[in-house]
PDB file of C-alpha atoms in Angstrom:
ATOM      1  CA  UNK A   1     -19.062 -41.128  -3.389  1.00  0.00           C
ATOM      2  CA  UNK A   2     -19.141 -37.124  -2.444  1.00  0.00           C
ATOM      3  CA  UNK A   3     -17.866 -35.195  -4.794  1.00  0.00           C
ATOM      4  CA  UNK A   4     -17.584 -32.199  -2.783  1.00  0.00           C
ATOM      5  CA  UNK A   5     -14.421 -32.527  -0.802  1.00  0.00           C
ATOM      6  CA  UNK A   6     -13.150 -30.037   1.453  1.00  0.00           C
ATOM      7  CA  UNK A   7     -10.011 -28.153   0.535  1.00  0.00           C
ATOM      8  CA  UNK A   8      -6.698 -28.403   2.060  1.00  0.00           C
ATOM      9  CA  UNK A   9      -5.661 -25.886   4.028  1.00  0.00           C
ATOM     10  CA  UNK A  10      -2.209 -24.882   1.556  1.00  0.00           C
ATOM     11  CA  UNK A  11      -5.022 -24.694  -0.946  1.00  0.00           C
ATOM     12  CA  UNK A  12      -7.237 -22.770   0.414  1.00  0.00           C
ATOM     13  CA  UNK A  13      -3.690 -20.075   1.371  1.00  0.00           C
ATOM     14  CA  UNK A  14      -3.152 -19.722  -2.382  1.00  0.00           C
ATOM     15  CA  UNK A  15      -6.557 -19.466  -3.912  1.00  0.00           C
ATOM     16  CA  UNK A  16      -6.807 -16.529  -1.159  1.00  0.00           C
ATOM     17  CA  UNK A  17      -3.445 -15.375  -1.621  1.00  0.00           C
ATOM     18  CA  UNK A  18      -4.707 -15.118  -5.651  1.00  0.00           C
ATOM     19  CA  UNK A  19      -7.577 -12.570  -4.311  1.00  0.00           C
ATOM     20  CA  UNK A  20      -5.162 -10.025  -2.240  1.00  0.00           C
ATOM     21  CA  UNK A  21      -1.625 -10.676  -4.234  1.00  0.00           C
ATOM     22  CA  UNK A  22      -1.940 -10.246  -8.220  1.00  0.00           C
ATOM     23  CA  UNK A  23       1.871  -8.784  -8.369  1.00  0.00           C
ATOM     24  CA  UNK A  24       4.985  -7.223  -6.805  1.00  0.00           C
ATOM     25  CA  UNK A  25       3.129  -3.944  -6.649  1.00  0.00           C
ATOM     26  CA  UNK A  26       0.326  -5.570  -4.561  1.00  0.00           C
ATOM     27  CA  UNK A  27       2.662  -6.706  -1.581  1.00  0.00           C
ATOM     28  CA  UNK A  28       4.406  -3.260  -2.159  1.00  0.00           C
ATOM     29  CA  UNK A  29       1.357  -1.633  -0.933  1.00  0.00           C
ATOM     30  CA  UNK A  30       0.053  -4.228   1.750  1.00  0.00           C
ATOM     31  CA  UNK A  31       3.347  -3.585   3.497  1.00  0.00           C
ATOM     32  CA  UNK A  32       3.440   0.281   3.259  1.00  0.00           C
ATOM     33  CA  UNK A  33      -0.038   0.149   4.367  1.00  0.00           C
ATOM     34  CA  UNK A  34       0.708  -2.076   7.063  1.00  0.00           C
ATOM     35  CA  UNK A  35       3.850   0.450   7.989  1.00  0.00           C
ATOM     36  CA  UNK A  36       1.379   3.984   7.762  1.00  0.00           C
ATOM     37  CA  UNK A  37      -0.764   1.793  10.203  1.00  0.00           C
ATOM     38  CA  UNK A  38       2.026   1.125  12.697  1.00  0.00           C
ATOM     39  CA  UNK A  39       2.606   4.695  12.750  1.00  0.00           C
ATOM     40  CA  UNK A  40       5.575   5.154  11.044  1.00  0.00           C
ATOM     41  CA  UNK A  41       7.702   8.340  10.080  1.00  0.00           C
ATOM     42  CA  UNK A  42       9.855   6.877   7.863  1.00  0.00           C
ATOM     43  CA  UNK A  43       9.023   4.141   5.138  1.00  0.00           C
ATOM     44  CA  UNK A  44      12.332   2.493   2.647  1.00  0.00           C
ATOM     45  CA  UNK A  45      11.424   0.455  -0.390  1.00  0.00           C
ATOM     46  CA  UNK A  46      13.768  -2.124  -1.590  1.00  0.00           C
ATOM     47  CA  UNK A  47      13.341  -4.068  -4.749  1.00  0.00           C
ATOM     48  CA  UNK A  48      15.381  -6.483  -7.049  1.00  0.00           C
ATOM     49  CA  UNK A  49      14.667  -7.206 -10.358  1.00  0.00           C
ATOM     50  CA  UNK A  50      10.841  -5.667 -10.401  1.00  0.00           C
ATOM     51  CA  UNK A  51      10.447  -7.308  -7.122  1.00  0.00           C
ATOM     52  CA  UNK A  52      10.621 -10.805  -8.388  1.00  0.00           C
ATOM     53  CA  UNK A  53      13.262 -11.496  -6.859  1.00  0.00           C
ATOM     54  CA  UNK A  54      13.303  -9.666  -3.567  1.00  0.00           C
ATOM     55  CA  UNK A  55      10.907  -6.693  -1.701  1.00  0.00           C
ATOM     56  CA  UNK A  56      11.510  -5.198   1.365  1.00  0.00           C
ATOM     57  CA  UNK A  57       9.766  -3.117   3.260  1.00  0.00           C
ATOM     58  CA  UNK A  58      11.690  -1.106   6.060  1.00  0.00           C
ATOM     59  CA  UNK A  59       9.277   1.324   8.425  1.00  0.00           C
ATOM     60  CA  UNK A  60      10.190   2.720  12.066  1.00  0.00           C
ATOM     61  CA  UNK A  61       6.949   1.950  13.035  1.00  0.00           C
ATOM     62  CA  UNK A  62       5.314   0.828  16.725  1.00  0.00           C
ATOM     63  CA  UNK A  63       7.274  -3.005  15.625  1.00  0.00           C
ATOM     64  CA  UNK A  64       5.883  -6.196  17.275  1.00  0.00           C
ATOM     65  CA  UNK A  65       6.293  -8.600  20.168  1.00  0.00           C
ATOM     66  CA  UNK A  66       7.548 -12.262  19.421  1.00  0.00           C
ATOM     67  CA  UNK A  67       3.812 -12.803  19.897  1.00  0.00           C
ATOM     68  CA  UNK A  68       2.668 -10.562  17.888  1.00  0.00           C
ATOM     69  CA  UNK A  69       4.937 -11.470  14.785  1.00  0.00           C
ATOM     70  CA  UNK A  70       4.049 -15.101  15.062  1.00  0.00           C
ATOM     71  CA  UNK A  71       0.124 -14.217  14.798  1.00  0.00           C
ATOM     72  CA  UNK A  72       1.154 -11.742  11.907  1.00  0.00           C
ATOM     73  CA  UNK A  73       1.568 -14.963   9.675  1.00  0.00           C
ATOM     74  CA  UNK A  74      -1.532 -16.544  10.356  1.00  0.00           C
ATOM     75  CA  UNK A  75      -4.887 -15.712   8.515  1.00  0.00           C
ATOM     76  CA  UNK A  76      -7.724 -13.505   9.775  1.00  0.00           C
ATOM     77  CA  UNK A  77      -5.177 -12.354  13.129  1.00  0.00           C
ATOM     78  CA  UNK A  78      -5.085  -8.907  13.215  1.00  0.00           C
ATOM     79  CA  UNK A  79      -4.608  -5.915  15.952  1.00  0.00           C
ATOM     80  CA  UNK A  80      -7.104  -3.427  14.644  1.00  0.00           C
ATOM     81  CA  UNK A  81     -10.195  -5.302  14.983  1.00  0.00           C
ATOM     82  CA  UNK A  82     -11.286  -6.981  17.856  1.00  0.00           C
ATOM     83  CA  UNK A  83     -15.430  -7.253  17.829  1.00  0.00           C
ATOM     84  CA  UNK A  84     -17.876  -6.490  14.862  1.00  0.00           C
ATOM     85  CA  UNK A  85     -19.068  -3.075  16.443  1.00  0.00           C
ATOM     86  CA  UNK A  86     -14.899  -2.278  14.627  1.00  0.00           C
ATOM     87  CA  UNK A  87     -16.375  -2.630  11.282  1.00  0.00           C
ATOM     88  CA  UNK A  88     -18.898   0.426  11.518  1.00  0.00           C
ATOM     89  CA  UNK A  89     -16.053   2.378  11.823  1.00  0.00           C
ATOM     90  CA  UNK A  90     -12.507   1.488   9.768  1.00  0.00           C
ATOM     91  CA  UNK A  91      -9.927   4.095  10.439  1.00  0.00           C
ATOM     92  CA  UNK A  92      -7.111   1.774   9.379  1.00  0.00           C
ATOM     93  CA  UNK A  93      -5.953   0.865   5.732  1.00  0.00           C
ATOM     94  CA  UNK A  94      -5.502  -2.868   6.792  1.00  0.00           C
ATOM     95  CA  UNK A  95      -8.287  -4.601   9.231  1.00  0.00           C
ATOM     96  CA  UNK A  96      -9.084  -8.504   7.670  1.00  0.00           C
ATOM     97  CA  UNK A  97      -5.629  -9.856   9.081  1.00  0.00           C
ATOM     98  CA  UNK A  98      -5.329 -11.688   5.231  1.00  0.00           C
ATOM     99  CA  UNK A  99      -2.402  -9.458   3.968  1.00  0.00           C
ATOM    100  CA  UNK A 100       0.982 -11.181   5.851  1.00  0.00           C
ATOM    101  CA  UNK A 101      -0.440 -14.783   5.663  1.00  0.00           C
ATOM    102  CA  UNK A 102      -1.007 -14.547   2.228  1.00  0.00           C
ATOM    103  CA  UNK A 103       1.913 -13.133   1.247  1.00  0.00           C
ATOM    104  CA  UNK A 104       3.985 -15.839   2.812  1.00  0.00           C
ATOM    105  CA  UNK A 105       1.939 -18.492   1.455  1.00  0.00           C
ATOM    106  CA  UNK A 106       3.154 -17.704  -2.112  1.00  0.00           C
ATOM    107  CA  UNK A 107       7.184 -16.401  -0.934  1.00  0.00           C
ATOM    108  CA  UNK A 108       9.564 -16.911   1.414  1.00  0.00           C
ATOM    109  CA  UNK A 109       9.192 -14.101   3.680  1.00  0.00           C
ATOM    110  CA  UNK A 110      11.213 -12.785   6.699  1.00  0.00           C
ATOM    111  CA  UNK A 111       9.866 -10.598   9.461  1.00  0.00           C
ATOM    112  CA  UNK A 112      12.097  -8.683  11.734  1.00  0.00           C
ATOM    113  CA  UNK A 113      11.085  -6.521  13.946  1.00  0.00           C
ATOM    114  CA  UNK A 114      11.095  -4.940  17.817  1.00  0.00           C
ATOM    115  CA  UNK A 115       9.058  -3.015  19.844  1.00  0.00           C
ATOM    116  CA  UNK A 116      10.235  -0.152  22.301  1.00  0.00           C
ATOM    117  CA  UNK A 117       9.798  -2.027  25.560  1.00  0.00           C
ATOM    118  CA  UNK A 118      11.478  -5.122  23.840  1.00  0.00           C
ATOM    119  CA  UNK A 119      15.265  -5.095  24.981  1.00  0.00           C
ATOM    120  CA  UNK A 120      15.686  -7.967  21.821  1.00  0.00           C
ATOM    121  CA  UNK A 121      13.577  -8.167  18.598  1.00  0.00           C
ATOM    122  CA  UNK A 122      12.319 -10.836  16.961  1.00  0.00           C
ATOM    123  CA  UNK A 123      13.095 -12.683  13.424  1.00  0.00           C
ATOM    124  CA  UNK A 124      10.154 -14.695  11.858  1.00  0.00           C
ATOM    125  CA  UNK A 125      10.971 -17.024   8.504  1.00  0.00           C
ATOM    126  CA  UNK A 126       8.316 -17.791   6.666  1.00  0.00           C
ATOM    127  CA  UNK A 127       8.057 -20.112   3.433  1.00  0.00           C
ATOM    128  CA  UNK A 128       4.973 -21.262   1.567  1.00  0.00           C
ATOM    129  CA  UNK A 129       3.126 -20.096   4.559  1.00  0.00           C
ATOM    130  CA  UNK A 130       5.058 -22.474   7.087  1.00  0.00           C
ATOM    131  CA  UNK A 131       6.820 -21.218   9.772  1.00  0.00           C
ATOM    132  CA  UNK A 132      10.474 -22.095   9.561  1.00  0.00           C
ATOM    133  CA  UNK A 133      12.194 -20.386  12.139  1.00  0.00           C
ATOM    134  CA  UNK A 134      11.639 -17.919  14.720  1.00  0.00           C
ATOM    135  CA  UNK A 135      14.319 -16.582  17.369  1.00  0.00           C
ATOM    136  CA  UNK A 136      15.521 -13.289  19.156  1.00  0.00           C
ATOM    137  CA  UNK A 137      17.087 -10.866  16.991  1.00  0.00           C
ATOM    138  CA  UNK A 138      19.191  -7.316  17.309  1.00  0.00           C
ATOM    139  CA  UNK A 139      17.130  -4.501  14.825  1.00  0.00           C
ATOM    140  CA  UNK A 140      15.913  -1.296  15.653  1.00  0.00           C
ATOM    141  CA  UNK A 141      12.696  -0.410  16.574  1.00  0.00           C
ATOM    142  CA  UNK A 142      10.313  -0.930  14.007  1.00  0.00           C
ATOM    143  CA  UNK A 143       9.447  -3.532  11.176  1.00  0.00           C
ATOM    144  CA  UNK A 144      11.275  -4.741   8.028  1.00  0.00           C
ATOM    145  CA  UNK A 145       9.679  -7.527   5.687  1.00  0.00           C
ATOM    146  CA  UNK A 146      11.176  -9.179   3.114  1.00  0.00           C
ATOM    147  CA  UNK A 147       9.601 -11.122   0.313  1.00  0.00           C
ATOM    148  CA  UNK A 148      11.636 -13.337  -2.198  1.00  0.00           C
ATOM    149  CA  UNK A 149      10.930 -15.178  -5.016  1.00  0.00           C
ATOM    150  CA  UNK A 150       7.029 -14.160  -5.637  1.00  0.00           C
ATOM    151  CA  UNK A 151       5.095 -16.507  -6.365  1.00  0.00           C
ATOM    152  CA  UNK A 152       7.766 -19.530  -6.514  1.00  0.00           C
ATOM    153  CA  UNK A 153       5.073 -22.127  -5.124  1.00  0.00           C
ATOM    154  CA  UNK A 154       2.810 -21.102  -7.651  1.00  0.00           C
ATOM    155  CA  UNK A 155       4.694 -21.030 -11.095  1.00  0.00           C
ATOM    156  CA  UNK A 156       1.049 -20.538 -13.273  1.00  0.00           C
ATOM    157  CA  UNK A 157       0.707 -17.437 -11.663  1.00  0.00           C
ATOM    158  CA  UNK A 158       4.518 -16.216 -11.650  1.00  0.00           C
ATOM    159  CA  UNK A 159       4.897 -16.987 -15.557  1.00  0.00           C
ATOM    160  CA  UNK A 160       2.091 -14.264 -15.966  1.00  0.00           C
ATOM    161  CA  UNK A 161       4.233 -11.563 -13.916  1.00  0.00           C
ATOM    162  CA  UNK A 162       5.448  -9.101 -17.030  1.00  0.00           C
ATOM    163  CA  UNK A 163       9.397  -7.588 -17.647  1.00  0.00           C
ATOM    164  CA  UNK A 164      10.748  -6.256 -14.518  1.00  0.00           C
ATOM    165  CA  UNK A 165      10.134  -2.104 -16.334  1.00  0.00           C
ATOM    166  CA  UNK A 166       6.624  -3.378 -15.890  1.00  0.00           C
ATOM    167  CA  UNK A 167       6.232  -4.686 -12.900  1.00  0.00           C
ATOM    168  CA  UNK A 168       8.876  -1.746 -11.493  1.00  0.00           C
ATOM    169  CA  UNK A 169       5.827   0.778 -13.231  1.00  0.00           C
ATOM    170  CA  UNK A 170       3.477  -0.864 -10.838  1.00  0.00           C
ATOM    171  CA  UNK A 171       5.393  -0.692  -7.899  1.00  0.00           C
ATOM    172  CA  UNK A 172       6.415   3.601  -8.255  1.00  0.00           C
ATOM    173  CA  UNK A 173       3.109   4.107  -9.234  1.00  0.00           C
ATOM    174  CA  UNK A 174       1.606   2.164  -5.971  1.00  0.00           C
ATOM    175  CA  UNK A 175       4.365   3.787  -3.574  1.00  0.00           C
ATOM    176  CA  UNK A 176       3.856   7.132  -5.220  1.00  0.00           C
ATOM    177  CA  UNK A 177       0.116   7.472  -4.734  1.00  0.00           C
ATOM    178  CA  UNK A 178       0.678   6.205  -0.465  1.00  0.00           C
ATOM    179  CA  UNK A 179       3.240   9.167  -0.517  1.00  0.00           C
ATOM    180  CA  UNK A 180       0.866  11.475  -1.850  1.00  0.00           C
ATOM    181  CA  UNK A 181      -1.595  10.900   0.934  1.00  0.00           C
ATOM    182  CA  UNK A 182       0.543  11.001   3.867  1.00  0.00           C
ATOM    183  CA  UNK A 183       3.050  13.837   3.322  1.00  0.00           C
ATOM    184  CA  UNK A 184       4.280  13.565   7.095  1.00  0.00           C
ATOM    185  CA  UNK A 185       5.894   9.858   6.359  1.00  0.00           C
ATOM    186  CA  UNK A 186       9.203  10.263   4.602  1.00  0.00           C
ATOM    187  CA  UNK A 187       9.537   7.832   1.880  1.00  0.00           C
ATOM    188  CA  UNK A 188      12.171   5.892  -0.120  1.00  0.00           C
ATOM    189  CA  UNK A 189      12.889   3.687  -2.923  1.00  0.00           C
ATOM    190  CA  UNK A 190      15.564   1.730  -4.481  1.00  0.00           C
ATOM    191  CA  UNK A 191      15.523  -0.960  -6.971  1.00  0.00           C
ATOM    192  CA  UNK A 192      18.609  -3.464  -7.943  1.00  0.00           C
ATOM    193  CA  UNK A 193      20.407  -0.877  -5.740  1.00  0.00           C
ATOM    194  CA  UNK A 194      19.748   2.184  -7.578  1.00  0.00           C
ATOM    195  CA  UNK A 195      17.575   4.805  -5.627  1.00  0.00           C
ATOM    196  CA  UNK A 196      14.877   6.120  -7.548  1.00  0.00           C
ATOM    197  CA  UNK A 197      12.775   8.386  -5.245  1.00  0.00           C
ATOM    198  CA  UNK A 198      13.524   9.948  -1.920  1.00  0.00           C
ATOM    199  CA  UNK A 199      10.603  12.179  -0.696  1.00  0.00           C
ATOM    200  CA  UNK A 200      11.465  13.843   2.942  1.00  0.00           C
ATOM    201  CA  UNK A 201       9.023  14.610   5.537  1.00  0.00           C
ATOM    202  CA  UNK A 202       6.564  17.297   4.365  1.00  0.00           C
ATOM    203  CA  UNK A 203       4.546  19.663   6.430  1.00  0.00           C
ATOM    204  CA  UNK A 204       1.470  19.975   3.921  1.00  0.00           C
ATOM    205  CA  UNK A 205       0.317  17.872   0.615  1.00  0.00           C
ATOM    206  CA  UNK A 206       1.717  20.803  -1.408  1.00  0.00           C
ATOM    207  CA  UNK A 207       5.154  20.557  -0.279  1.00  0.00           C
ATOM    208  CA  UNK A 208       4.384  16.462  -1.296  1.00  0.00           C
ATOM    209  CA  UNK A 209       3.338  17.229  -4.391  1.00  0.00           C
ATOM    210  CA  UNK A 210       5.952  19.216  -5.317  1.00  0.00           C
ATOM    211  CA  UNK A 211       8.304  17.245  -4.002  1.00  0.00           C
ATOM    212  CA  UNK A 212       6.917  14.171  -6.337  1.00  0.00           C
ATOM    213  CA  UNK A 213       5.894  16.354  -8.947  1.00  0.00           C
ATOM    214  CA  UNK A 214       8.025  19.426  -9.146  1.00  0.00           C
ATOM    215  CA  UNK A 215       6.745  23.043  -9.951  1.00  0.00           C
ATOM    216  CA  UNK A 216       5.625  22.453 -12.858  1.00  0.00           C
ATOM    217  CA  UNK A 217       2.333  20.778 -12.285  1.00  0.00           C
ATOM    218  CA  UNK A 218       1.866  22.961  -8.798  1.00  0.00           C
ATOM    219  CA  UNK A 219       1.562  25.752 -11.395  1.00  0.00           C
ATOM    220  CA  UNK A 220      -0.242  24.139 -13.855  1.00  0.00           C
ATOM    221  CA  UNK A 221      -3.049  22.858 -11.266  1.00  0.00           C
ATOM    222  CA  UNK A 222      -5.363  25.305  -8.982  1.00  0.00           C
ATOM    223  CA  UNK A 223      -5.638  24.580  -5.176  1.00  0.00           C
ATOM    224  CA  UNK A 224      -8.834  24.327  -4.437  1.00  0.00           C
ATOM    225  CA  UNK A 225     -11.041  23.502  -1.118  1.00  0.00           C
ATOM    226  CA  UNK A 226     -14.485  22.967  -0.176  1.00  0.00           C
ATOM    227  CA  UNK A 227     -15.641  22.095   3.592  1.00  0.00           C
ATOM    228  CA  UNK A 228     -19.506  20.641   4.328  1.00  0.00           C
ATOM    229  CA  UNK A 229     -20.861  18.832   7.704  1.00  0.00           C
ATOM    230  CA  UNK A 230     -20.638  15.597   5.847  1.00  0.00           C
ATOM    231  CA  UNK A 231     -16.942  15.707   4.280  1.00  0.00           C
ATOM    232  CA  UNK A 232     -14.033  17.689   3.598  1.00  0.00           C
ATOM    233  CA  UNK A 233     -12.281  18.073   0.211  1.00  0.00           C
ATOM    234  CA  UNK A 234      -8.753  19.073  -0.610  1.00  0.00           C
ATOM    235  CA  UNK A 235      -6.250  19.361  -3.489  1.00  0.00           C
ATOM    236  CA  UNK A 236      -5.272  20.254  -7.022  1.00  0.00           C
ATOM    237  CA  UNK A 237      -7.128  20.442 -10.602  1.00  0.00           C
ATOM    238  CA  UNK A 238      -5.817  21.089 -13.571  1.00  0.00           C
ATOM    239  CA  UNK A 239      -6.322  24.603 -15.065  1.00  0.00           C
ATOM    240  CA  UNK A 240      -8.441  24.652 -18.422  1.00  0.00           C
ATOM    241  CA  UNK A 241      -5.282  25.681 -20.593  1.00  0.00           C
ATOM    242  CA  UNK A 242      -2.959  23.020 -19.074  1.00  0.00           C
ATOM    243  CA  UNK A 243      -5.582  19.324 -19.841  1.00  0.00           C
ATOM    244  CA  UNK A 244      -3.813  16.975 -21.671  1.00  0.00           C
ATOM    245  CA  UNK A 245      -4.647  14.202 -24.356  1.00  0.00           C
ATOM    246  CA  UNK A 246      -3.787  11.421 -21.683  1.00  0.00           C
ATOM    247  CA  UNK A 247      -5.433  10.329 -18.759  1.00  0.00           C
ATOM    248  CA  UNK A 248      -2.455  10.314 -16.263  1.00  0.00           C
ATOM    249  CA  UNK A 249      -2.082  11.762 -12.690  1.00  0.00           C
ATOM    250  CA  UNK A 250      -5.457  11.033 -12.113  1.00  0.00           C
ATOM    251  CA  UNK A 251      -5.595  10.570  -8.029  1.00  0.00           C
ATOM    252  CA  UNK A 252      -8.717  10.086  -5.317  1.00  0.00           C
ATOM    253  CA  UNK A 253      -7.950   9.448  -2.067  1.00  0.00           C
ATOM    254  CA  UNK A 254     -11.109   8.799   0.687  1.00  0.00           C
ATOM    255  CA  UNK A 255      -9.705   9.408   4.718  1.00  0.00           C
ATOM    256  CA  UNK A 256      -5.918   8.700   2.661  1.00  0.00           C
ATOM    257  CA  UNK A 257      -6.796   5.187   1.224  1.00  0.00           C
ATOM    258  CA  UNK A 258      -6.546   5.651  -2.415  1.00  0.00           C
ATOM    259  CA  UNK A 259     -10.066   4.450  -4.326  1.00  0.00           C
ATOM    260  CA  UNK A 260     -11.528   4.180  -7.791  1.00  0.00           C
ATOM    261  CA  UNK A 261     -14.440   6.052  -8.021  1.00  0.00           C
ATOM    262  CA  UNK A 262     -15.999   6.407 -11.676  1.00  0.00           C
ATOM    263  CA  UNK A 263     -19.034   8.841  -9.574  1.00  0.00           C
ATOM    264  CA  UNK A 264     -16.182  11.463  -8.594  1.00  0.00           C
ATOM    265  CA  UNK A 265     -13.795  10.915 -11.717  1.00  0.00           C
ATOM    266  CA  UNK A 266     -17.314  11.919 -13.398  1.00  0.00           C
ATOM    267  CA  UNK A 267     -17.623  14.691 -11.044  1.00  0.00           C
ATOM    268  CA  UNK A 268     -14.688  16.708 -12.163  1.00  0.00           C
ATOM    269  CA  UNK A 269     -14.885  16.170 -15.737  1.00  0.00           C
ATOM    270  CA  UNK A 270     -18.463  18.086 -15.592  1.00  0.00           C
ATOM    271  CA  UNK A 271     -17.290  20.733 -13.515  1.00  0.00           C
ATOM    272  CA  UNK A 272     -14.675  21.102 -17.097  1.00  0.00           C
ATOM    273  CA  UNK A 273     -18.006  20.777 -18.847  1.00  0.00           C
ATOM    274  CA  UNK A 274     -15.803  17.880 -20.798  1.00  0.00           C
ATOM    275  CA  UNK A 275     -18.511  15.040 -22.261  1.00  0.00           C
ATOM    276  CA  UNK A 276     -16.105  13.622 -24.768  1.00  0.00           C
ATOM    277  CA  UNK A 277     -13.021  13.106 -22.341  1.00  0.00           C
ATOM    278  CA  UNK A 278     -10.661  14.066 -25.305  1.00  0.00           C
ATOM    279  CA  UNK A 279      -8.915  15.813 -23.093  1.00  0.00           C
ATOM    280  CA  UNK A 280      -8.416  15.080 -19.545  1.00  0.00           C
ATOM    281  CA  UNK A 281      -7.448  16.974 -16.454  1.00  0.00           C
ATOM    282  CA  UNK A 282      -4.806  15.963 -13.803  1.00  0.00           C
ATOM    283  CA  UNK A 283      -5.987  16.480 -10.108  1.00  0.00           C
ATOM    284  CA  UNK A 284      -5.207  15.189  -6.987  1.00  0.00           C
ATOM    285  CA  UNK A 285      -8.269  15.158  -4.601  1.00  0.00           C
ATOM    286  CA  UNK A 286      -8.182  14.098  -0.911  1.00  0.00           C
ATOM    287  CA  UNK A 287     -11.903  13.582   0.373  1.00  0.00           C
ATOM    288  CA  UNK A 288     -12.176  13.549   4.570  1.00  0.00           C
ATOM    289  CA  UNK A 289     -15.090  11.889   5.261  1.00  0.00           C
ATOM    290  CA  UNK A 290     -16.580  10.187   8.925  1.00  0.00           C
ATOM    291  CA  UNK A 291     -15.209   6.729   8.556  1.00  0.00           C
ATOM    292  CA  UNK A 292     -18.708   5.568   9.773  1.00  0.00           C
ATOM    293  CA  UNK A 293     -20.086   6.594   6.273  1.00  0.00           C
ATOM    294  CA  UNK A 294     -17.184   4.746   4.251  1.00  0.00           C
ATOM    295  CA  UNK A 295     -17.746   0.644   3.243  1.00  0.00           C
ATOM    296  CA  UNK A 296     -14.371  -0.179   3.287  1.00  0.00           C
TER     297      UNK A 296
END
């Protein structure tokens, strides 16, 4: 008898889900990404109880046909790919069409959303990756998803899901690092309907940046800027007389997707001349770079 057996297919959804969803703060930023990628110029944030409970993501975005936001929920269906000639050259945060699906194999999820040529929009349920309903609905132009109860089809993995401060930590810090790369989105937050952030359109990353971080670290930070053929840097460093004992405010962001990079991280603490890292500067760098020289 084979003891290699073939997975089922709600199987397969979760043990995915596991590899793109580890918490509240991960669906937080598959759905702003997937909002920054539909072009939006406004993005609200709505969680309940460290999004446990409930997220939503609101954007005014390009929306999607009935079509469209019935393929949303199925795996590897995506609109920014569409032969493997794509992958030399990822301009968009989102491109393996894995991000809805596996968020509404592990929640229930509702879509609702519209296009401009659509005179109706559309409302998609979604629960444990099933379909449950989909009909016409009235909603502006754009996209709103809504994720309850993480993780309820999977209770191993919600019973390792921290206090809701923590999880809430996650989530700022995950929304707070998309709004520091795209200044000309406006963002918003709430949480168990309390608003904690409102940033408004900015016409530069400094304006962001103080709108995030106030004056005080735009003063304590240089502006700097360096331009090559290969790539174009931008942003703020610490001074020397303003590095601190923690390693906080630390961000990288390559074409606006936010990355870990120990090489760069590296990079500026030499150009301090600092081998111990006993103190540690705060920057924000944005690299520009041809996306045909990024692995994404």
């Amino acid at each position: 008898m084979a003891q290699i057996v073939i997975l089922p297919d709600e199987l397969v959804s979760k043990i995915a889900a596991g590899e793109v969803v580890e918490r509240p703060a991960s669906v937080v930023k598959e759905l702003i990404e997937n909002s920054l990628d539909a072009g939006a110029k406004r993005i609200v944030c709505e969680m309940e109880n460290g999004g446990k409970r409930l997220i939503r993501v609101s954007d005014d975005g390009s929306g999607m046909t009935y079509e469209d936001a019935l393929l949303a929920t199925r795996r590897h269906a995506t609109s920014k790919l569409t032969s493997s000639d794509d992958l030399l050259s990822i301009a968009s945060f989102g491109f393996r069409g894995e991000a809805l699906p596996s968020i509404a194999s592990i929640s229930k999820m509702e879509i609702v959303t519209r296009t401009k040529d659509d005179v109706a929009g559309t409302r998609v349920a979604v629960a444990g990756g099933e379909v449950k309903e989909a009909t016409e609905a009235g909603c502006p132009v754009g996209t709103s998803v809504t994720v309850r109860d993480l993780f309820y089809n999977v209770p191993a993995r919600r019973k390792f899901l921290r206090t809701t401060q923590t999880e809430l930590y996650h989530v700022v810090n995950a929304v707070t690092s998309l709004a520091l790369s795209s200044p000309e989105v406006a963002f918003s937050m709430t949480h168990d309907g309390h608003t904690l952030f409102e940033f408004p359109f900015s016409s530069s990353v400094k304006d962001r940046v103080l709108s995030v971080f106030g004056l005080g670290f735009v003063k304590s930070t240089l502006e700097v800027s360096s331009e090559s053929p290969l790539a174009r840097i931008y942003g703020f460093v610490s001074t020397p007389e303003t590095l601190g004992s923690a390693r906080t405010r630390q961000f990288i962001f390559v074409n606006k997707r936010p990355v870990s990079s120990r090489s760069l991280v590296h990079a500026v603490y030499e150009g301090f001349g600092l081998e111990g890292r006993t103190r540690h500067p705060a920057f924000l760098l944005l690299l520009e770079i041809d996306s045909g020289s990024v692995d994404v």
